[in-house]
Short mmCIF file of C-alpha atoms in Angstrom, two decimals:
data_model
loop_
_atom_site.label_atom_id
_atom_site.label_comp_id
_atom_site.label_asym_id
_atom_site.label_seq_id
_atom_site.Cartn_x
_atom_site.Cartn_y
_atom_site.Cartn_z
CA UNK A 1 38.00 24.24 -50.89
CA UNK A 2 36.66 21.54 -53.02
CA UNK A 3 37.39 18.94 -50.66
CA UNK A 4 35.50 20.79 -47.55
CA UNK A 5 32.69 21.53 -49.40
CA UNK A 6 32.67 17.56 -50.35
CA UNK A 7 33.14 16.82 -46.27
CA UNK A 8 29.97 19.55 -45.54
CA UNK A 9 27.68 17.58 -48.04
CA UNK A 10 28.72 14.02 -46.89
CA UNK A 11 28.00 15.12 -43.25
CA UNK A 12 24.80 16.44 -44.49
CA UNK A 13 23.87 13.82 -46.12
CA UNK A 14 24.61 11.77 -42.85
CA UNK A 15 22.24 13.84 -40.66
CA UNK A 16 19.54 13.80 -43.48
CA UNK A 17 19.82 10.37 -42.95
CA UNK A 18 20.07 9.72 -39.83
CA UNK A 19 17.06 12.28 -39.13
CA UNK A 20 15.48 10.09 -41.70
CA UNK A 21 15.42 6.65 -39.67
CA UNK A 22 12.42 4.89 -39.34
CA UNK A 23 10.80 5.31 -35.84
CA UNK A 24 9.57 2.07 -34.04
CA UNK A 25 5.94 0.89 -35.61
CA UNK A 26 2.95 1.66 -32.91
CA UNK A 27 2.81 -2.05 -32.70
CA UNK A 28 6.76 -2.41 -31.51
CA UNK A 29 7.04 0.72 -29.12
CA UNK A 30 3.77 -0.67 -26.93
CA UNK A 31 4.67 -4.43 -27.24
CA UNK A 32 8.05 -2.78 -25.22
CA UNK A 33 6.21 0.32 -23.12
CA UNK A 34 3.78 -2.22 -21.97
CA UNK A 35 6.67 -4.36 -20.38
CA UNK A 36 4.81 -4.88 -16.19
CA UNK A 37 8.58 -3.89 -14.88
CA UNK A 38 8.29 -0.43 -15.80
CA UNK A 39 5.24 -0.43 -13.70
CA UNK A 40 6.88 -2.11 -10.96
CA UNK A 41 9.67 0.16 -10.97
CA UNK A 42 7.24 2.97 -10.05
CA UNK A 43 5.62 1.30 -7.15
CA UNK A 44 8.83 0.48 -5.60
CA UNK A 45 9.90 4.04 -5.97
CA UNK A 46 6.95 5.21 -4.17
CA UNK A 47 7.24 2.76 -1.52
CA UNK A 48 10.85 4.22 -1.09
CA UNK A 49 9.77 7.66 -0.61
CA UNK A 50 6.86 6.69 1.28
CA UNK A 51 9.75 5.18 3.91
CA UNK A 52 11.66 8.37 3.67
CA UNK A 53 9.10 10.76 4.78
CA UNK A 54 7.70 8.71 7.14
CA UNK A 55 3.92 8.50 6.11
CA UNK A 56 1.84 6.81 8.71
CA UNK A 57 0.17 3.36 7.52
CA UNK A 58 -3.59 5.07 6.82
CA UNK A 59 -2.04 7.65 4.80
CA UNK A 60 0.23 5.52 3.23
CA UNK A 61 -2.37 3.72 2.33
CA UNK A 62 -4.22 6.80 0.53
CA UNK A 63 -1.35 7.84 -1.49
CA UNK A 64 -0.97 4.26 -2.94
CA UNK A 65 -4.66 4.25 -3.89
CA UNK A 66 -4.60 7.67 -5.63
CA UNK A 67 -1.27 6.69 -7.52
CA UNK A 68 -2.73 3.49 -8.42
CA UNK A 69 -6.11 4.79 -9.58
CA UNK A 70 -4.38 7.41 -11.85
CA UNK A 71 -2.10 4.52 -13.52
CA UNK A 72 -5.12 2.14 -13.95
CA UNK A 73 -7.26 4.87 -15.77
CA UNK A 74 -4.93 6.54 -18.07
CA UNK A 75 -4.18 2.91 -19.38
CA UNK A 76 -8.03 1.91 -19.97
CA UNK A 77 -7.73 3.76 -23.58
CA UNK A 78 -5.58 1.31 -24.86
CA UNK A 79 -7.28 -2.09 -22.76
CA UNK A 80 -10.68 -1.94 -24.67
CA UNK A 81 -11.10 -5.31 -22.18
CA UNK A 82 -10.81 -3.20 -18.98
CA UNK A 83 -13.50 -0.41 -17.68
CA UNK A 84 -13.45 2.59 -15.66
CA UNK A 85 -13.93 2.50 -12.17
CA UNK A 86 -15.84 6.12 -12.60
CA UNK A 87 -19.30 5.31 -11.03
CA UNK A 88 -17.85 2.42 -9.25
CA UNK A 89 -15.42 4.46 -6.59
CA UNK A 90 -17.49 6.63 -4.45
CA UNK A 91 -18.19 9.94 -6.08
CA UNK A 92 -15.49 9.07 -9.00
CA UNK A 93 -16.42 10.82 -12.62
CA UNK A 94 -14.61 9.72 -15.77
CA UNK A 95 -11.45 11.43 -16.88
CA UNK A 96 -10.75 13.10 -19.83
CA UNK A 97 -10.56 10.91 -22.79
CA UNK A 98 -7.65 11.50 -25.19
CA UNK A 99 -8.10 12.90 -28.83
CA UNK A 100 -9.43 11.10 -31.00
CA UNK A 101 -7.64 10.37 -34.65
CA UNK A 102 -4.14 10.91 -32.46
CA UNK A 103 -1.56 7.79 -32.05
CA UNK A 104 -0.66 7.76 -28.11
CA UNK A 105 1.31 5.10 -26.04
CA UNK A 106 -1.04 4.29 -22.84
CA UNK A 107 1.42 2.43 -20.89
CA UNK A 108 3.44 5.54 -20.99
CA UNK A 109 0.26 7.91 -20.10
CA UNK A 110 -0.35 5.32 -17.17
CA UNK A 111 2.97 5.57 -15.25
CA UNK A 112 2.95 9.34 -16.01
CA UNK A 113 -0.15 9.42 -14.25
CA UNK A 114 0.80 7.20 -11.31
CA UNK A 115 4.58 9.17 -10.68
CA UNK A 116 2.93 12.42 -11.06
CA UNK A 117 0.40 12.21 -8.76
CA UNK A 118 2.67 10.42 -6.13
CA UNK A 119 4.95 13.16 -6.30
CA UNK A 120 2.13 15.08 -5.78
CA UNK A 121 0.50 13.50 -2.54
CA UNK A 122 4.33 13.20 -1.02
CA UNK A 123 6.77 15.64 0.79
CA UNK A 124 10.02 14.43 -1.15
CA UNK A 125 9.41 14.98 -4.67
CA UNK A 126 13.49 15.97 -5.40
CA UNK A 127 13.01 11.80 -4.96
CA UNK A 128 10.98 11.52 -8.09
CA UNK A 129 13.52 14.10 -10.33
CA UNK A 130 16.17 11.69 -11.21
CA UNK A 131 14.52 8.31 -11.24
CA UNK A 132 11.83 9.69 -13.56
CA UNK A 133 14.84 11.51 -16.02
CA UNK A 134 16.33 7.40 -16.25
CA UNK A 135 12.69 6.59 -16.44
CA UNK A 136 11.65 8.45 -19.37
CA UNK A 137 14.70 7.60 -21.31
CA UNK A 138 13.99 4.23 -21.47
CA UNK A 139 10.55 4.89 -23.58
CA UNK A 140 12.61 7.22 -25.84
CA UNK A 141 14.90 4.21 -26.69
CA UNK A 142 12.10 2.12 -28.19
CA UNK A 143 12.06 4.57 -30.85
CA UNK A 144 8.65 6.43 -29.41
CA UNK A 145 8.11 9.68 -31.76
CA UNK A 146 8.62 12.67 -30.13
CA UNK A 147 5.09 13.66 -30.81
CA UNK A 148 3.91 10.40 -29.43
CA UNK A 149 6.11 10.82 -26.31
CA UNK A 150 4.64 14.38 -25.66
CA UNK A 151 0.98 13.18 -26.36
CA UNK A 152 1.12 10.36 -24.09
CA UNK A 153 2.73 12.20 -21.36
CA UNK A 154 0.31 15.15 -21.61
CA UNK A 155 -2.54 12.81 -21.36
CA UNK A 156 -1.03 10.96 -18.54
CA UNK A 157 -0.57 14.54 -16.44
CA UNK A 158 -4.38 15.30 -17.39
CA UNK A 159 -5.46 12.06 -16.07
CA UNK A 160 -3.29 12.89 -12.63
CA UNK A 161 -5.02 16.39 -12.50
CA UNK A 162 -8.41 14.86 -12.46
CA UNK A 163 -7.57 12.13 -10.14
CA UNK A 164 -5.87 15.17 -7.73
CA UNK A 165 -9.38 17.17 -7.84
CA UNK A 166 -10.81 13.87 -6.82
CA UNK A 167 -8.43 13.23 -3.81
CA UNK A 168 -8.95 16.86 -2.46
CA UNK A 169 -12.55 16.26 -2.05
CA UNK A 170 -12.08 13.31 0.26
CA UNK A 171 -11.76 15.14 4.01
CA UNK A 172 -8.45 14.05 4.26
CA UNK A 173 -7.39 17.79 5.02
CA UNK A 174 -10.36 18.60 7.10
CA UNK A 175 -9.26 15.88 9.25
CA UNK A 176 -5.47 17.13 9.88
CA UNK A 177 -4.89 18.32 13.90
CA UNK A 178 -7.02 16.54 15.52
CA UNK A 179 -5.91 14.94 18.75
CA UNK A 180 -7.47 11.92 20.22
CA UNK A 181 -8.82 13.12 24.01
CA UNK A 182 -7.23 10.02 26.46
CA UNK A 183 -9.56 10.29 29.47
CA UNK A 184 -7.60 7.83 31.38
CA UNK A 185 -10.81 5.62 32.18
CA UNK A 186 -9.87 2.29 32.79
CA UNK A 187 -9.61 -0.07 30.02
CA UNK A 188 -9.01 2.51 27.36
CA UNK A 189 -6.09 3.58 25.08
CA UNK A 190 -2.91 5.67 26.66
CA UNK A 191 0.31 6.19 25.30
CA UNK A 192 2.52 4.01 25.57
CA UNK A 193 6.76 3.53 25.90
CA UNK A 194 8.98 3.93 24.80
CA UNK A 195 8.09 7.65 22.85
CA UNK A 196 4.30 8.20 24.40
CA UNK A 197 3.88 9.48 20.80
CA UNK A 198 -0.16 10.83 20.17
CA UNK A 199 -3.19 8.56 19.23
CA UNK A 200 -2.28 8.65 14.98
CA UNK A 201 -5.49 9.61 12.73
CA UNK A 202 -8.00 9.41 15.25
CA UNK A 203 -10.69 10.89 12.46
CA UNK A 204 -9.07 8.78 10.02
CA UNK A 205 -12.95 7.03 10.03
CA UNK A 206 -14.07 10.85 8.06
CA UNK A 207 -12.15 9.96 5.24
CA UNK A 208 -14.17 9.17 2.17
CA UNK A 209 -14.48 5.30 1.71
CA UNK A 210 -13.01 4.25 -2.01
CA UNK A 211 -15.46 1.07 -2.34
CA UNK A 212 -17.17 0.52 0.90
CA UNK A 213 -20.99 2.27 1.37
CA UNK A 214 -19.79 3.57 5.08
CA UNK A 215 -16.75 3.22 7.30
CA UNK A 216 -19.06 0.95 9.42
CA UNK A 217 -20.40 -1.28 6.62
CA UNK A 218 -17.94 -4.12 7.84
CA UNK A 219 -17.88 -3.34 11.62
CA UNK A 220 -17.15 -6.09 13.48
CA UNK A 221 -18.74 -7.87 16.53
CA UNK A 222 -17.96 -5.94 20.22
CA UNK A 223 -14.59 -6.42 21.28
CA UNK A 224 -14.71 -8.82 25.20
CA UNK A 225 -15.58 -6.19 27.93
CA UNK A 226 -12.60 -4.63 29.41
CA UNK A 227 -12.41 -6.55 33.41
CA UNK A 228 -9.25 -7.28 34.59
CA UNK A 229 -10.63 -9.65 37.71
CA UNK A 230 -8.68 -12.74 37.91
CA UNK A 231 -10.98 -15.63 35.15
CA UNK A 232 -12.58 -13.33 33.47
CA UNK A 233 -12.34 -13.66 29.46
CA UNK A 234 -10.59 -10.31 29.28
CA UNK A 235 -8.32 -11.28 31.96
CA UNK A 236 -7.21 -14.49 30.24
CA UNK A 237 -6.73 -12.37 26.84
CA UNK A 238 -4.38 -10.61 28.74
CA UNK A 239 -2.79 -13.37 30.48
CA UNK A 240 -2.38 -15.03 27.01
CA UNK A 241 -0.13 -12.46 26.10
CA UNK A 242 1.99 -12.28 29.15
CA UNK A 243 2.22 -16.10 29.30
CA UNK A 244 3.30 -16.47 25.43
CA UNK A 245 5.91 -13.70 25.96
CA UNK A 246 7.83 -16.27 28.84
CA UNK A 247 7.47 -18.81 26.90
CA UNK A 248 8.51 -17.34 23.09
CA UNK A 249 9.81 -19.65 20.11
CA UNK A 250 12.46 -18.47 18.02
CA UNK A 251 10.06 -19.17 15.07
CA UNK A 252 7.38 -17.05 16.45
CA UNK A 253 10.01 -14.01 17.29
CA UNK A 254 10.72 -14.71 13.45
CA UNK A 255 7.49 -14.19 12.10
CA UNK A 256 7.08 -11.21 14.81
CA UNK A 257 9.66 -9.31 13.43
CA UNK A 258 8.88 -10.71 9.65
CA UNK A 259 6.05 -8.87 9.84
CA UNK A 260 6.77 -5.69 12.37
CA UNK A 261 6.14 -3.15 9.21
CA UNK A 262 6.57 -0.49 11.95
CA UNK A 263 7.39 2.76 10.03
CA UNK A 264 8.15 4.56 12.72
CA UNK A 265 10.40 2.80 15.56
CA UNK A 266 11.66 4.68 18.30
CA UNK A 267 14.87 2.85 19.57
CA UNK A 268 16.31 4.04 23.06
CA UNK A 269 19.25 3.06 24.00
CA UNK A 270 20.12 4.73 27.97
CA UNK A 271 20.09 8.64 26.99
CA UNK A 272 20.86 8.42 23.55
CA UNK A 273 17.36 7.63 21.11
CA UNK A 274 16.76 7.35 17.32
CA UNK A 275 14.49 6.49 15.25
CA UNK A 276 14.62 3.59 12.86
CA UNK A 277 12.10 4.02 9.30
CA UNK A 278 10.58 1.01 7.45
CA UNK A 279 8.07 -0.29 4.93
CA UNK A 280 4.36 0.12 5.87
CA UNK A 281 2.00 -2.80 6.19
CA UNK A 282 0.11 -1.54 2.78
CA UNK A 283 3.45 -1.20 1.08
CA UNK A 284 4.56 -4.58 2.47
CA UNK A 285 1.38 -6.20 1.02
CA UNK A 286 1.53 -4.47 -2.19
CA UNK A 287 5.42 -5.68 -2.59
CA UNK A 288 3.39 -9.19 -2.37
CA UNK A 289 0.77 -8.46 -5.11
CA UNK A 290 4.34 -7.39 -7.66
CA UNK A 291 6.08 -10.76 -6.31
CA UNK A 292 2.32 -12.36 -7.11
CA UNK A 293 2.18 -10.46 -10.32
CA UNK A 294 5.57 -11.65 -12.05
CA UNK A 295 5.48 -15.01 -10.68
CA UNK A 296 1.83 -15.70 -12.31
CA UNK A 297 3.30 -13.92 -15.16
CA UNK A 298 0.50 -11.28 -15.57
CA UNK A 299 0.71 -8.50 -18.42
CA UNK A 300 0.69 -4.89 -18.45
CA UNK A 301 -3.06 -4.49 -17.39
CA UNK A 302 -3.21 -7.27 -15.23
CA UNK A 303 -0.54 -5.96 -12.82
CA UNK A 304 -1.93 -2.42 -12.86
CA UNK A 305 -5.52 -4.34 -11.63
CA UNK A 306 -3.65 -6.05 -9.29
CA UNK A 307 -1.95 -3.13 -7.90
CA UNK A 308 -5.41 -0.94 -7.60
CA UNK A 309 -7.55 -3.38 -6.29
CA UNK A 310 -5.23 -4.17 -3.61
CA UNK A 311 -4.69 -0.88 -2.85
CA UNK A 312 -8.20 0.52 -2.38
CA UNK A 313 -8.82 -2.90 -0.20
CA UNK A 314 -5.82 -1.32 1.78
CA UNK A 315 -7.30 1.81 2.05
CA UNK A 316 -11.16 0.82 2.93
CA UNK A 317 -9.16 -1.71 5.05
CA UNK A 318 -7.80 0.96 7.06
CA UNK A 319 -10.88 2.91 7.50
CA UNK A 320 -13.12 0.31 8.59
CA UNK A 321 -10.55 -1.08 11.03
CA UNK A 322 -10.08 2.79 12.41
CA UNK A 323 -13.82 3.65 12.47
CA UNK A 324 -13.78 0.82 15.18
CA UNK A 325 -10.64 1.20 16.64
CA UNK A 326 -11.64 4.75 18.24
CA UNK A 327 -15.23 3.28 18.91
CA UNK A 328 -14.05 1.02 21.03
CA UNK A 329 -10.53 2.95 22.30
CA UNK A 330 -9.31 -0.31 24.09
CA UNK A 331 -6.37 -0.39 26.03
CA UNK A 332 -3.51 -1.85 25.05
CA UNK A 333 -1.57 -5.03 26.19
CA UNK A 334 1.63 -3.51 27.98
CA UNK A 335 -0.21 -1.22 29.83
CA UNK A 336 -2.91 -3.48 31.52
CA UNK A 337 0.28 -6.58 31.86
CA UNK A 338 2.54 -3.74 33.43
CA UNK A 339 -0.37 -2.43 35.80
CA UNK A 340 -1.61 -5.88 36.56
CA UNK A 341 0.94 -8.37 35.66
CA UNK A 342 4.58 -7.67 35.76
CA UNK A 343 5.48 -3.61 36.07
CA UNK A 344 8.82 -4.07 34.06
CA UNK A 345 7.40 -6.03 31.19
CA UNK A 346 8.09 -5.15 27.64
CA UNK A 347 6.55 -6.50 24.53
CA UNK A 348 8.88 -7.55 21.78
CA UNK A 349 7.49 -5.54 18.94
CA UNK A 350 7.25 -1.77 19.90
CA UNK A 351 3.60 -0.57 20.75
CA UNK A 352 2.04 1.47 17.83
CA UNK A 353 0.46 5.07 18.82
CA UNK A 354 -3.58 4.01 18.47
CA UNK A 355 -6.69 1.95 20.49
CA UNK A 356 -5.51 -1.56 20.40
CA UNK A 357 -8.80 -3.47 18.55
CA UNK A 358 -9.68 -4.58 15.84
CA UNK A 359 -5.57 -4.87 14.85
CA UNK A 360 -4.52 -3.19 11.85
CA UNK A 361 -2.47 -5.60 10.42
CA UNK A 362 -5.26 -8.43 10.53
CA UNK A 363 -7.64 -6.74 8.90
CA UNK A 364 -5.57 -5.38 5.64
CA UNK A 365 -3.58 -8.66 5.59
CA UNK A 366 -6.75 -10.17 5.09
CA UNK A 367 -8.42 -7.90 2.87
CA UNK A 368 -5.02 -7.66 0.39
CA UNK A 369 -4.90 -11.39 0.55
CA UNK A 370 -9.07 -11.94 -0.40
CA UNK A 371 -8.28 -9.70 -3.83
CA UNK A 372 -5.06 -11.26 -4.63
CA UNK A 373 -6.39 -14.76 -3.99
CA UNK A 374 -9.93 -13.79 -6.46
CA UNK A 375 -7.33 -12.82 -8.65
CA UNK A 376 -4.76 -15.25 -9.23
CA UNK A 377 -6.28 -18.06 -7.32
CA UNK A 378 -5.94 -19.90 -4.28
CA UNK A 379 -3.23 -22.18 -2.92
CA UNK A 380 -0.75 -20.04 -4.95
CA UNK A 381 2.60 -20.66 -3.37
CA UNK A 382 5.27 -18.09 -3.22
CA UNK A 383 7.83 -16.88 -1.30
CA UNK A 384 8.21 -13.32 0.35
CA UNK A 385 11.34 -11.41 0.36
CA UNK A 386 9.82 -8.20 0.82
CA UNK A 387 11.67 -7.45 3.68
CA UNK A 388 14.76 -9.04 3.11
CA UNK A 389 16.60 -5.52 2.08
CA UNK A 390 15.35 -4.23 6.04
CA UNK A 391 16.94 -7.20 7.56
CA UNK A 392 13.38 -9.30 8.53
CA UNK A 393 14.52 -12.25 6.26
CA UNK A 394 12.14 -14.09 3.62
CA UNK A 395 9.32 -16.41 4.36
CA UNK A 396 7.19 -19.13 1.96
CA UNK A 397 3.50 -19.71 2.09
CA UNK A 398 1.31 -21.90 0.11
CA UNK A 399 -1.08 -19.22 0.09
CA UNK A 400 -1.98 -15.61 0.53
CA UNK A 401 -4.60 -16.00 3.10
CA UNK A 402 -1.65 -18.21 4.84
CA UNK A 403 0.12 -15.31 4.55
CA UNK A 404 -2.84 -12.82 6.06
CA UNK A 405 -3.24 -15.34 8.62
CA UNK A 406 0.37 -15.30 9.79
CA UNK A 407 0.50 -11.63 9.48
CA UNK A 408 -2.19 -11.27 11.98
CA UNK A 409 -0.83 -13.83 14.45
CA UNK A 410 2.21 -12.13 14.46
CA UNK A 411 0.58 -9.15 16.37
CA UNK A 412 0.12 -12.19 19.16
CA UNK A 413 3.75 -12.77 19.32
CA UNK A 414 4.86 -9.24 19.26
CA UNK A 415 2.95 -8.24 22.26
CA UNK A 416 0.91 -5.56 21.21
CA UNK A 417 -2.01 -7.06 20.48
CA UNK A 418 -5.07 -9.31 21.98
CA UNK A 419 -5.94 -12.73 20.55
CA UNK A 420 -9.61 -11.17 19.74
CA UNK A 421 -8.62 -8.35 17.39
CA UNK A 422 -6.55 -10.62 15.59
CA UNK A 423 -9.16 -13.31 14.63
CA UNK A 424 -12.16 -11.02 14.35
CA UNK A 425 -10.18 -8.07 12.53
CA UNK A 426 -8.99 -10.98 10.19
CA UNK A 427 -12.92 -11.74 9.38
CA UNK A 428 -13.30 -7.99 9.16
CA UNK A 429 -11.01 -7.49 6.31
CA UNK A 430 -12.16 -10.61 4.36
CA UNK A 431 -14.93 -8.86 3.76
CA UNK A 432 -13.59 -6.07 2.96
CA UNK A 433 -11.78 -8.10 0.17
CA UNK A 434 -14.47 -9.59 -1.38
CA UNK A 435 -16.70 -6.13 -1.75
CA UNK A 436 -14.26 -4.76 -3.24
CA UNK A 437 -13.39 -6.95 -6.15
CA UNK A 438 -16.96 -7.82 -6.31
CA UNK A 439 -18.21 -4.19 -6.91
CA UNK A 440 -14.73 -2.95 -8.83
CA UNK A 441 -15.13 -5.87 -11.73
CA UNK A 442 -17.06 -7.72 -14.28
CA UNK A 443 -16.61 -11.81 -14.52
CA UNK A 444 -13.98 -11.30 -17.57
CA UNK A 445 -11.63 -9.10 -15.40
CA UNK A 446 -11.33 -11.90 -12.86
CA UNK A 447 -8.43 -14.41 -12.10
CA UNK A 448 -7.48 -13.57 -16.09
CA UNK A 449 -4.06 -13.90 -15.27
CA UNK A 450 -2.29 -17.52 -16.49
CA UNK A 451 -1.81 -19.88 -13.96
#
């Protein structure tokens, strides 16, 4: 008896003292919560449900700017260096401020912000339940308090819930079911093989711009009248097309596919079709602002900047380029070369399901590239393996605009788009860039990350 009652107090006395272990400092558990791979993790788990459920690239490009918005407020508390975009973001009021007196752990609150609302704006959200249990753990091994951990996560979801309000005032579900009318006049857009899928978001111009005053602030000049007589500019545009398709590189199939970011391709093969799912251009580009990120070495609140910015130039990207893209409804390449040209003529990227100009890929290429290159500076090298794990190799460029550049080019080699809405969407997006950054921060926020 003697000796179990001796047992019972030594084991007590081990649970008094292990219950009795220092936690980590304030100072210790942040240094380690506000690690930039824990943000990156949460991106890149986005992105991957973002490919599962098959968001289109506009509202792909939406769900990134929400998460990202939510992630870069609920840190601000703890980056007195930083302010809130409330006032700057159309029709964006503050969020609530955490309590006063109380210790909290921002970088926590900020990727509890960004996961919750992007499990929140997606279909899959049995995604988010076992990457966020690993997720959490990790905070709860750098000896975060239990009340801290709560605190921080609470404030996180209150952020999320402010920045959901915001999103459902933005038209995006007003604008679900509409179908584009094709009239069949000649030079406009019609579906196109291999699935004759539906024009996608044709009111995606309704949605509430993020930076931009109007969807048409940044519209760009008239695309070349639609006249398919033999020496006429539009003729030649077309021709262009037809003629680089004969005469292909293997470098410019490369960069083609490099760049494809189709995430919905329809492959037919006789009677049997499937379709194949892959990144969108906004997630591509925003894969290149984390490679851009850890390679200039930028800290917590330097990467969540990067991230933001980047996305809302994504997302105003997308508007502006769709406000003119249904203005203008021009036909396609592969339709006017198969009526005109050569009936059996397929382009070697697959057509995408809206109006042909200005292209898509130009314009938020360029606009992604203009904020990355204010903020880390230009003529910064690096290499892209973004879609390496989807089988489109890696590239190198000396710059991001090289890289916007490219990206729009490639929409040349594909097929699917006209010379035009490549160079004039890529001036389009510039400026979408620079207003952004411009109007989103102050001279000390700029290119502070170490070169």
């Amino acid at each position: 008896m003697k000796n179990r009652i001796l047992w019972v107090l030594f084991l007590g006395g081990l649970w008094s003292f292990a219950g009795c272990q220092p936690k980590a400092t304030p100072e210790e558990y942040n240094a380690k919560a506000a690690e930039p791979e824990r943000y990156h993790q949460c991106v890149k788990q986005l992105t991957d449900v973002i490919i599962h459920d098959i968001f289109s690239p506009p509202v792909a490009s939406r769900i990134y700017g929400y998460a990202n918005l939510a992630g870069y407020e609920a840190m601000l508390p703890g980056q007195p260096g930083y302010e809130s975009l409330a006032g700057k973001l159309r029709k964006f009021t503050a969020p609530p401020k955490p309590e006063p007196g109380q210790e909290y752990c921002f970088p926590l609150a900020s990727t509890r912000a960004f996961l919750t609302v992007g499990r929140n704006l997606t279909f899959s959200g049995d995604m988010f339940d076992g990457f966020e249990k690993d997720f959490y753990e990790q905070y709860k091994a750098m000896g975060i308090p239990d009340d801290v951990m709560e605190r921080s996560m609470a404030y996180g979801e209150a952020v999320a819930k402010h920045i959901m309000e915001f999103a459902g005032k933005d038209s995006y579900k007003q604008t679900r079911g509409f179908k584009h009318t094709v009239t069949n006049a000649e030079g406009t857009w019609v579906p196109t093989p291999p699935a004759y899928m539906e024009a996608a978001e044709p009111k995606w111009m309704q949605i509430r711009c993020w930076v931009m005053d109007t969807c048409s602030q940044f519209i760009p000049p008239p695309a070349i009248p639609y006249n398919m007589t033999k020496g006429s500019p539009f003729y030649k545009l077309a021709d262009e097309v037809y003629q680089m398709s004969l005469r292909q590189t293997e470098e410019e199939r490369k960069i083609a596919f490099f760049w494809d970011d189709n995430a919905f391709v329809m492959n037919v093969a006789g009677h049997v079709s499937y379709a194949s799912k892959k990144m969108t251009p906004g997630g591509h580009w925003l894969a290149i602002a984390a490679t851009a990120s850890r390679q200039q070495k930028a800290n917590f609140a330097q990467t969540v900047q990067a991230y933001t910015l980047t996305s809302f130039a994504l997302a105003d990207g997308f508007i502006s380029c769709w406000d003119e893209k249904y203005r203008s409804n021009r036909i396609r390449p592969e339709t006017v070369i198969n009526k005109f040209i050569d009936p059996k003529w397929t382009p070697y990227l697959q057509t995408p399901p809206f109006p042909e100009y200005t292209s898509g890929h130009s314009v938020i290429s360029a606009a992604a590239a203009e904020v990355l290159t204010i903020l880390y500076g230009d003529n910064i090298a690096f290499t892209d393996s973004t879609e390496n794990p989807y089988g489109h190799g890696v590239r190198s460029f000396k710059s991001f605009r090289e890289a916007a550049v490219e990206a729009s080019y490639s929409r040349l080699y594909g097929g699917i788009h006209f010379r035009d809405a490549l160079e004039l969407g890529n001036i389009q997006g510039r400026k979408v860039g620079e207003y952004v950054v411009e109007k989103l921060t102050s001279k000390k926020e700029v290119a502070v990350a170490p070169k």
